[in-house]
Short mmCIF file of C-alpha atoms and ligand atoms in Angstrom, two decimals:
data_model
loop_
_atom_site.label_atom_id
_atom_site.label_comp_id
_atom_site.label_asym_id
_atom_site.label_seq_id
_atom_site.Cartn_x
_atom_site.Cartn_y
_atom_site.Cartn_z
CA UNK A 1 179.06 206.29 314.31
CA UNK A 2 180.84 207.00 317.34
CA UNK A 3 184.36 206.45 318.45
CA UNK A 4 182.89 204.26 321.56
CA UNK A 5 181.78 201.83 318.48
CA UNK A 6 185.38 201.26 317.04
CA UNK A 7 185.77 197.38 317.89
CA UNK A 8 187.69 196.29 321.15
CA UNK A 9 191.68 195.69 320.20
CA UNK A 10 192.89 192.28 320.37
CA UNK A 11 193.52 190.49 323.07
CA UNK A 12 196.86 191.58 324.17
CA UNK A 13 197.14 194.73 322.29
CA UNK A 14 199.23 197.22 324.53
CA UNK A 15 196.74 200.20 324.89
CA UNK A 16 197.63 203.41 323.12
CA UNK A 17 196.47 206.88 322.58
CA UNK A 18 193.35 207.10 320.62
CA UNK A 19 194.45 208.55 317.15
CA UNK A 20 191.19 210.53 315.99
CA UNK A 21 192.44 210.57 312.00
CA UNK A 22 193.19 206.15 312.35
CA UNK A 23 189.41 206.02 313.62
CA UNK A 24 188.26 208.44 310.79
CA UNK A 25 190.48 206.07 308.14
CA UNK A 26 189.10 202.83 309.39
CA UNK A 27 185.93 204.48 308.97
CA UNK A 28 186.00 204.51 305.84
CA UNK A 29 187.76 201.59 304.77
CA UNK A 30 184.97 199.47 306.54
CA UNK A 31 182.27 200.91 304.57
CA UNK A 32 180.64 202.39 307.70
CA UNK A 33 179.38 206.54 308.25
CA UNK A 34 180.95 209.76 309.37
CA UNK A 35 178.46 211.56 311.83
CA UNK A 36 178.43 215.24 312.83
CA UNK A 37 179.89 214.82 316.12
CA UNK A 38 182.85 211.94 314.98
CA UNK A 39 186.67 213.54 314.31
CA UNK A 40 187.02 214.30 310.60
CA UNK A 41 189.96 216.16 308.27
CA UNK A 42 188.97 219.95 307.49
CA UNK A 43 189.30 218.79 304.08
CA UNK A 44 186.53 216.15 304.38
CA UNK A 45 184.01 219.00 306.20
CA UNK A 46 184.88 221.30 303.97
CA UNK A 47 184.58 219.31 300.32
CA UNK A 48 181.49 217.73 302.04
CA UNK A 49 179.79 221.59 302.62
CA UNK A 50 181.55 222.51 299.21
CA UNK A 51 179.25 219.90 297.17
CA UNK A 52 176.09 219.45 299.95
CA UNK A 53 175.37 223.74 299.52
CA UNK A 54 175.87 223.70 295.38
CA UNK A 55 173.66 220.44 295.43
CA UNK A 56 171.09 222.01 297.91
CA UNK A 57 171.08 225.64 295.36
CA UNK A 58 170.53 223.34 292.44
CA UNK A 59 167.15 222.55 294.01
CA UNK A 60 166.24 225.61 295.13
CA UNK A 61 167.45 227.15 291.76
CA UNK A 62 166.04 224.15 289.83
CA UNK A 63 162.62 225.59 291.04
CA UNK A 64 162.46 228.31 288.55
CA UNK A 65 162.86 227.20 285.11
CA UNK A 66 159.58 224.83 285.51
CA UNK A 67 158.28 227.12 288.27
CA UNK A 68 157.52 229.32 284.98
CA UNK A 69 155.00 227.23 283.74
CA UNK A 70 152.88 226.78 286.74
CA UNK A 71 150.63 229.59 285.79
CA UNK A 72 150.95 228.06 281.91
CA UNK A 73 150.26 224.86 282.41
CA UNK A 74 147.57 223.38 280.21
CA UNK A 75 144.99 221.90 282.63
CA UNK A 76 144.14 221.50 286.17
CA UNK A 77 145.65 218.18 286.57
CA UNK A 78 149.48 219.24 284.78
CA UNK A 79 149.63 222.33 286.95
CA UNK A 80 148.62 220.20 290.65
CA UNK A 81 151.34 217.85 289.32
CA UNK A 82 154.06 220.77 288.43
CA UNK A 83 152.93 222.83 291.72
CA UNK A 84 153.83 219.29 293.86
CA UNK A 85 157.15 218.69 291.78
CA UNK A 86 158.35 222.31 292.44
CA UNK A 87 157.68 222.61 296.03
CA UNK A 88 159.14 219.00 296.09
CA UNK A 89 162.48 220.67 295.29
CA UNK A 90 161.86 223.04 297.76
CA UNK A 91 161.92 220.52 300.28
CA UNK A 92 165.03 218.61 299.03
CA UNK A 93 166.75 222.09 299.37
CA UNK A 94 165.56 222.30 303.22
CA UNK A 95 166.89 218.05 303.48
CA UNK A 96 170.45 219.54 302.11
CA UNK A 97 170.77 222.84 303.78
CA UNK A 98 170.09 220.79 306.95
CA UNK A 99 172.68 218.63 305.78
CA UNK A 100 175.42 221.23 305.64
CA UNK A 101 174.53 222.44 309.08
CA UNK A 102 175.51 219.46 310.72
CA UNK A 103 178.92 220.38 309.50
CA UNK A 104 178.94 223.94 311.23
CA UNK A 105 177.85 225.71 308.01
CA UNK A 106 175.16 228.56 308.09
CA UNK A 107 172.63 228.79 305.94
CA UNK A 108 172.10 232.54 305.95
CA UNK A 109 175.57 232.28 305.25
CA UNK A 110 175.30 229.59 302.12
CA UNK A 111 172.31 231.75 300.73
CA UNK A 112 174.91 235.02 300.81
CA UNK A 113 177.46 232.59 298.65
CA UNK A 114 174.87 231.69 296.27
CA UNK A 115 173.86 235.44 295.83
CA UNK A 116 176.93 236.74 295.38
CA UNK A 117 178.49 234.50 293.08
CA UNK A 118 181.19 232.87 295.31
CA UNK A 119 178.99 229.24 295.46
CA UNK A 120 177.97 227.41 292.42
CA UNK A 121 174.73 225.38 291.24
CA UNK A 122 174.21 222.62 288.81
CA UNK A 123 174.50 224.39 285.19
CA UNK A 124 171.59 223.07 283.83
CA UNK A 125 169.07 225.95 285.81
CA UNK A 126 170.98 228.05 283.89
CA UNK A 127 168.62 226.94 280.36
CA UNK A 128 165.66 228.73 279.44
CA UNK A 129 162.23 226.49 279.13
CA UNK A 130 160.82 227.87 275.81
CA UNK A 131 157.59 225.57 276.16
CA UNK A 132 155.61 223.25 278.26
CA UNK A 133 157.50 219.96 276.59
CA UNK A 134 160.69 221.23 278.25
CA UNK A 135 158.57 220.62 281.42
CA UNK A 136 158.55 216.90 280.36
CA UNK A 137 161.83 216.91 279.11
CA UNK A 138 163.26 218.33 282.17
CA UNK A 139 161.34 215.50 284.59
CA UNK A 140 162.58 212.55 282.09
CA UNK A 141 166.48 214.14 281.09
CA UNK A 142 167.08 216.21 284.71
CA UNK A 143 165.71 214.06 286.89
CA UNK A 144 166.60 211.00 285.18
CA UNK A 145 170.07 212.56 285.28
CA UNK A 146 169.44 213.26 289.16
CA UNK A 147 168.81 209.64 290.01
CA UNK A 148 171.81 208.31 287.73
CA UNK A 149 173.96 210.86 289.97
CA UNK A 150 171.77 210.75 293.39
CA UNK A 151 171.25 207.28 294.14
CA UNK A 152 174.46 206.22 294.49
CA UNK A 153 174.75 209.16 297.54
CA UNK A 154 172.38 207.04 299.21
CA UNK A 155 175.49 205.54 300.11
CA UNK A 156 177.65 208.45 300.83
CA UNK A 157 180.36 208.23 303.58
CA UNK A 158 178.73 211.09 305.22
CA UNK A 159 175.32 209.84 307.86
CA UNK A 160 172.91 213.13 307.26
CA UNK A 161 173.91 213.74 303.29
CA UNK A 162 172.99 210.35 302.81
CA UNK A 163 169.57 209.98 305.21
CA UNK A 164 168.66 213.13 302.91
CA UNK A 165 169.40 211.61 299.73
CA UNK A 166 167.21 208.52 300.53
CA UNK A 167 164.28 210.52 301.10
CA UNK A 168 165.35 212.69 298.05
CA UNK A 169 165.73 209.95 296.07
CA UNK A 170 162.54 208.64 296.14
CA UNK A 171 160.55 212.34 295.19
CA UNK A 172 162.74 212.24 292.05
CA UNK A 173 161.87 209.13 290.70
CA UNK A 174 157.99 210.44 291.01
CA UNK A 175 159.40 213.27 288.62
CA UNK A 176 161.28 211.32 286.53
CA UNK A 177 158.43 209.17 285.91
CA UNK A 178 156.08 212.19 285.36
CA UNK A 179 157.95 214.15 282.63
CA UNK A 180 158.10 210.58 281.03
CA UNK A 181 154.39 210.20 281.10
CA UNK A 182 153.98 213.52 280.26
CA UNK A 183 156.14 212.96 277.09
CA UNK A 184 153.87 210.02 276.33
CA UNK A 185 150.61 211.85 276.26
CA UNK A 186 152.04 214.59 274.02
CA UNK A 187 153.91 212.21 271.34
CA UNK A 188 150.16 210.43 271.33
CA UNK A 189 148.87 214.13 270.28
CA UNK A 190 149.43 215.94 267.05
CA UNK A 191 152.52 216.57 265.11
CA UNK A 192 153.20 219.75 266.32
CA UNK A 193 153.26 218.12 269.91
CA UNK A 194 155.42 215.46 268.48
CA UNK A 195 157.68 218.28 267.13
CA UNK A 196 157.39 220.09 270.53
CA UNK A 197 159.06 217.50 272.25
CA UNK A 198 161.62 216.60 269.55
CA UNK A 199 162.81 220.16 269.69
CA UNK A 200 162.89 220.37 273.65
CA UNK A 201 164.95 216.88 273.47
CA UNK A 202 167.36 218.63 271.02
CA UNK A 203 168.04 221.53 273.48
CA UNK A 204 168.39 219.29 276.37
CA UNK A 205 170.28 216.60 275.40
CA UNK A 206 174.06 218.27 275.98
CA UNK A 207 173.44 219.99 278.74
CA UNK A 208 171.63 216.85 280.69
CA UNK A 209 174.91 215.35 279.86
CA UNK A 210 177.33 217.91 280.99
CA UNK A 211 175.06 217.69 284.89
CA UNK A 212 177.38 215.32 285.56
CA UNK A 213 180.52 217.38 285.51
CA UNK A 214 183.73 217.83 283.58
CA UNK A 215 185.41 214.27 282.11
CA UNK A 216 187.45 212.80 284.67
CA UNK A 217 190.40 213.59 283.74
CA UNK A 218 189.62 216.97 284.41
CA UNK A 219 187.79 216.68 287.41
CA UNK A 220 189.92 218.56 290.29
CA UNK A 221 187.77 216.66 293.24
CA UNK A 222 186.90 213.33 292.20
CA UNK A 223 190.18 211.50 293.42
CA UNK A 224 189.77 212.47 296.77
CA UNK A 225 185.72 212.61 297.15
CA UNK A 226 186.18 209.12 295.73
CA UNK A 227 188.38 208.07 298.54
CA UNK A 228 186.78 209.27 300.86
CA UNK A 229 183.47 207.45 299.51
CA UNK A 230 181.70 211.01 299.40
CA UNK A 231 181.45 210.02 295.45
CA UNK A 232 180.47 206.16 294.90
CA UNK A 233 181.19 206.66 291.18
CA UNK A 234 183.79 208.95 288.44
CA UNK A 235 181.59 211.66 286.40
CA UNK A 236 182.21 210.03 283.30
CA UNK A 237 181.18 206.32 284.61
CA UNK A 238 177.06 208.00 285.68
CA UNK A 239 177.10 210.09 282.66
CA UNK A 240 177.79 206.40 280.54
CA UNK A 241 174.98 205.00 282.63
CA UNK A 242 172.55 207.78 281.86
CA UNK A 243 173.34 207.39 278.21
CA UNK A 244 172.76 203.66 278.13
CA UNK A 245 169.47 203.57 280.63
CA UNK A 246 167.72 207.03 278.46
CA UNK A 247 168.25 205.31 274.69
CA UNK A 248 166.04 202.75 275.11
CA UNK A 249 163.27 205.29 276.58
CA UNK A 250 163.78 207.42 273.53
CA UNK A 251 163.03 204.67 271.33
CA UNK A 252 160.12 203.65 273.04
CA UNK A 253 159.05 207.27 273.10
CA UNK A 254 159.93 207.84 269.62
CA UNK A 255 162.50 210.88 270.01
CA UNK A 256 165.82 211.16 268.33
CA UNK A 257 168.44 212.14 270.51
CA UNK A 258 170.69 214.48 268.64
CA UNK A 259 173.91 212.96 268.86
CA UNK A 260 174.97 210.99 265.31
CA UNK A 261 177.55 209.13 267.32
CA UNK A 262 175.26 207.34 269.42
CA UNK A 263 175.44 203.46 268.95
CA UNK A 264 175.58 200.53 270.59
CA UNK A 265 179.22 199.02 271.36
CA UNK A 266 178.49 195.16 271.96
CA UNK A 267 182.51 195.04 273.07
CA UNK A 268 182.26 197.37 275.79
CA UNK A 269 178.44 196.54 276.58
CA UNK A 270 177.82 200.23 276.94
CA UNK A 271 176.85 203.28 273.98
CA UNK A 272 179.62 205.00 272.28
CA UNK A 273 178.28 208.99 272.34
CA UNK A 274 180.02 212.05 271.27
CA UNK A 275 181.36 214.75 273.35
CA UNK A 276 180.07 217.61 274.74
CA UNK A 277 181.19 220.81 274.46
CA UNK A 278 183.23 221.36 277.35
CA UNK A 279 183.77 225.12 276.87
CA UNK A 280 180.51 225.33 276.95
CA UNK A 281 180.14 223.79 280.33
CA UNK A 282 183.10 226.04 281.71
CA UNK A 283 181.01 229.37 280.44
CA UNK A 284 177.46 228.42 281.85
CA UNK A 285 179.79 227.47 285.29
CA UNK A 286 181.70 230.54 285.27
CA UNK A 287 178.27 232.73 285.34
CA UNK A 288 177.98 233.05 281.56
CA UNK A 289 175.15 230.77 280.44
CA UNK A 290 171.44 231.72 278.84
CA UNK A 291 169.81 232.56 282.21
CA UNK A 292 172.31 232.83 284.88
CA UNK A 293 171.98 236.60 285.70
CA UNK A 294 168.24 236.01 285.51
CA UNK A 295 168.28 232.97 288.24
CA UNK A 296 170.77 234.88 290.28
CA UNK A 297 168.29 238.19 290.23
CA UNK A 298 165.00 236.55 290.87
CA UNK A 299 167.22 234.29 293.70
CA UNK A 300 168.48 237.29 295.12
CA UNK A 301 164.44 239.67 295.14
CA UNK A 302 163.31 236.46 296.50
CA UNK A 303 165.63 236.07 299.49
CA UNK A 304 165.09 240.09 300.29
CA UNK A 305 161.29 240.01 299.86
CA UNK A 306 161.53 236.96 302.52
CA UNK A 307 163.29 239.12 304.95
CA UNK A 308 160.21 239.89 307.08
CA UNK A 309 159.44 236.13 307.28
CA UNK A 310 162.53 235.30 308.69
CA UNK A 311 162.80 237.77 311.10
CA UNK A 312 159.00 236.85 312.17
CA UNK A 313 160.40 233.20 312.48
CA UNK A 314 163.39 234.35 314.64
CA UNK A 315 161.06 236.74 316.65
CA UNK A 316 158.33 233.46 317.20
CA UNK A 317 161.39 231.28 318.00
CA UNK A 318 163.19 233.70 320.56
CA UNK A 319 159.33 233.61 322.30
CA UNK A 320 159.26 230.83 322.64
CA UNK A 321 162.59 230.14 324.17
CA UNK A 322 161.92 232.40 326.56
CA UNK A 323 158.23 230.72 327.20
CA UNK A 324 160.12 227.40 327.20
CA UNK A 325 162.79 228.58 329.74
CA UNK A 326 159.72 230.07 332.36
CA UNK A 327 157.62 226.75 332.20
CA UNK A 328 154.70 228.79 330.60
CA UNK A 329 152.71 225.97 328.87
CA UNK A 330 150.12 227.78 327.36
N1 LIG B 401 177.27 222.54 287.14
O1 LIG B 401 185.84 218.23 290.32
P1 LIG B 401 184.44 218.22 289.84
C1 LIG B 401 169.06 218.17 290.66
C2 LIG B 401 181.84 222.18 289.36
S1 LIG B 401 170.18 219.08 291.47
C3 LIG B 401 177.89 223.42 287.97
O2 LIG B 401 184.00 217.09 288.98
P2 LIG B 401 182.74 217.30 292.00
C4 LIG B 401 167.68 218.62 290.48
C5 LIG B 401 182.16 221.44 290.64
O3 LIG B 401 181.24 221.77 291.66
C6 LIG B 401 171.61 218.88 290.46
N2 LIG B 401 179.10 223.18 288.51
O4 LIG B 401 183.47 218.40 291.10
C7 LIG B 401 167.23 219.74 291.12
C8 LIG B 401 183.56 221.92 290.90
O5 LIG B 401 183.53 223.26 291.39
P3 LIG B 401 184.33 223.77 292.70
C9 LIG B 401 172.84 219.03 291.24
C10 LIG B 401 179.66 222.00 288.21
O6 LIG B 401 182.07 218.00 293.11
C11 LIG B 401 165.94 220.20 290.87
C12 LIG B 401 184.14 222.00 289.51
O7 LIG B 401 183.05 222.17 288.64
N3 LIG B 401 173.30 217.76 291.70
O8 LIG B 401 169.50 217.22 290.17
O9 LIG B 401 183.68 216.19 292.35
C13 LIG B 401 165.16 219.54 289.94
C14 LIG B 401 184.94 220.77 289.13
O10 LIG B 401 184.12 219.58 289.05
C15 LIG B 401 179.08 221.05 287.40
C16 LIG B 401 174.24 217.68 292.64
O11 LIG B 401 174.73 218.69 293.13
C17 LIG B 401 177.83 221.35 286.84
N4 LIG B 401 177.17 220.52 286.02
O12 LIG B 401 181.64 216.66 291.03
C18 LIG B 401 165.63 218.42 289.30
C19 LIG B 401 174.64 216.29 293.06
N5 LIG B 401 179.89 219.98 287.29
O13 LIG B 401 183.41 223.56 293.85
C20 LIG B 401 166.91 217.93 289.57
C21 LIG B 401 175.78 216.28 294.03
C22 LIG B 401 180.98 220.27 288.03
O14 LIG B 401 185.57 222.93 292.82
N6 LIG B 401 177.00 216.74 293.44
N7 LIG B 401 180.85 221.48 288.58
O15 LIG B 401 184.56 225.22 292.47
C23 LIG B 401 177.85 215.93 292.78
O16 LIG B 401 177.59 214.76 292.57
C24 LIG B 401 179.16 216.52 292.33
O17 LIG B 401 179.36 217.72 293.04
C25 LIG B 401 179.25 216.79 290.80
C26 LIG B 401 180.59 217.46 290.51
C27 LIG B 401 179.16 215.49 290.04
C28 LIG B 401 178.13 217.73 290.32
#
């Protein structure tokens, strides 16, 4: 969107100054997209980079808790499936620091944020994957969880986070449906596969929930992401909706979910569940959860091991500009 395609005034209309933040407004209220070069409030850019870098470390972090099992993996076929899935998330990382670049952001300069603690990531990395049913677990609950949370930024006021998230969108569905299927095979094996995945559902099960942030009422940014149309939905309205599309799976699968509040409500046409612990959340958030120091390290020897590849990159690129600039074609 550009401010050339704001329609023509009436007929009649006195011309008057163009007013960038009245063109960002009507924007918005007509359902149509911000692009990089359009006028926007600092606040807008700035809660927009806030929540496009912590969604684009989730990935990148989310690589390492099933990354673990790639070398574990059972047979040939599970580990080509869990080697595409990881370096899927890989990708979506690249899609969202992209993103955030179109907003004047550096990504050198996100990855610094993440290392040092002053940029967050989803809490759920933050869990330890004690066997290869949490790989299952994770595609069904996490990803499942992702879509609930991701499709809906399809339609994000903001034109490249919501290009990205189509694209994203899709690769997590494969996932989702994978660590379902994966589920199946094992709950068709013995009982100690059955009790494999019963155990990783127990572990999972809160924290899945608590991806989708605090309850509204405590949830500093929705208001204004919501008005903006950055957020399509409140936290609390996609966690209900990953609650009432997973319960029928688990039934089908034959898994127990381990909440004893969990029913159907035929008034409200949704599933009453209990609460998660919320100080829980706040400690896995504020750095204190299973495995954060251990994500942080291995983020942190990974980004200094891949110095010499990114200075090789810069080196090839600055070559080439130079090649590019003295018509050498060859
Ligand atoms: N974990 O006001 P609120 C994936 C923070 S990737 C950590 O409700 P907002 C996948 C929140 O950022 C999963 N932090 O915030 C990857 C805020 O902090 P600041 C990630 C959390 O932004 C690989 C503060 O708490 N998905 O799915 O309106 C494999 C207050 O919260 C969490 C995305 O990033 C949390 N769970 O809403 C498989 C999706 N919850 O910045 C799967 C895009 C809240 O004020 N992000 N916080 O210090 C969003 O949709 C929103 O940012 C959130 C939070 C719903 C997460």
């Amino acid at each position: 969107m550009d401010i050339t395609d704001h329609p023509a005034p009436a007929p009649g209309t006195p011309p008057g100054p163009y007013d960038p933040e009245a063109a960002f407004e009507d924007t918005i209220a007509r359902d149509q997209r911000i692009e990089p070069r359009d006028w926007m409030p600092d606040a807008y850019r700035a809660t927009l980079v806030r929540q496009i870098a912590q969604h684009a470390h989730s990935e990148i972090i989310g690589m390492q808790p099933e990354g673990e099992w790639i070398t574990k993996a059972p047979s040939l076929r599970r580990k080509a499936i869990l080697f595409a899935k990881v370096q899927d998330e890989a990708g979506h990382g690249l899609y969202l620091y992209s993103a955030a670049e179109t907003l004047g952001a550096d990504r050198a300069d996100l990855t610094r944020r993440l290392i040092d603690g002053r940029q967050k990531y989803s809490s759920i990395f933050n869990y330890p994957t004690r066997t290869f049913a949490d790989v299952g677990v994770i595609g069904w609950f996490v990803d499942g969880a992702a879509i609930c949370n991701q499709v809906p930024l399809c339609r994000t006021s903001y034109g490249p986070y919501g290009r990205a998230m189509v694209r994203v969108c899709k690769e997590e569905s494969f996932h989702q449906r994978q660590g379902y299927e994966l589920l199946l095979t094992m709950m068709r094996g013995t009982d100690e596969q059955r009790a494999m995945v019963q155990d990783a559902v127990d572990r999972w099960w809160w924290p899945s929930l608590m991806m989708f942030g605090p309850p509204d009422a405590d949830s500093p940014n929705s208001a204004r992401s919501m008005a903006w149309r950055i957020k399509r939905h409140s936290n609390d309205q996609l966690r209900q909706r990953f609650v009432d599309m997973t319960v029928p799976q688990a039934e089908k699968l034959g898994v127990t979910l381990p909440d004893p509040e969990l029913r159907w409500n035929g008034e409200r046409g949704h599933h009453d569940f209990g609460t998660p612990d919320w100080e829980e959340l706040k400690r896995v958030v504020s750095g204190d959860g299973p495995c954060n120091a251990e994500r942080i390290a291995r983020r942190r020897a990974a980004h200094e091991e891949g110095a010499w590849v990114r200075e090789a990159a810069a080196s090839y690129a600055a070559e080439q500009a130079v090649r590019t600039r003295d018509g050498v074609t060859a």
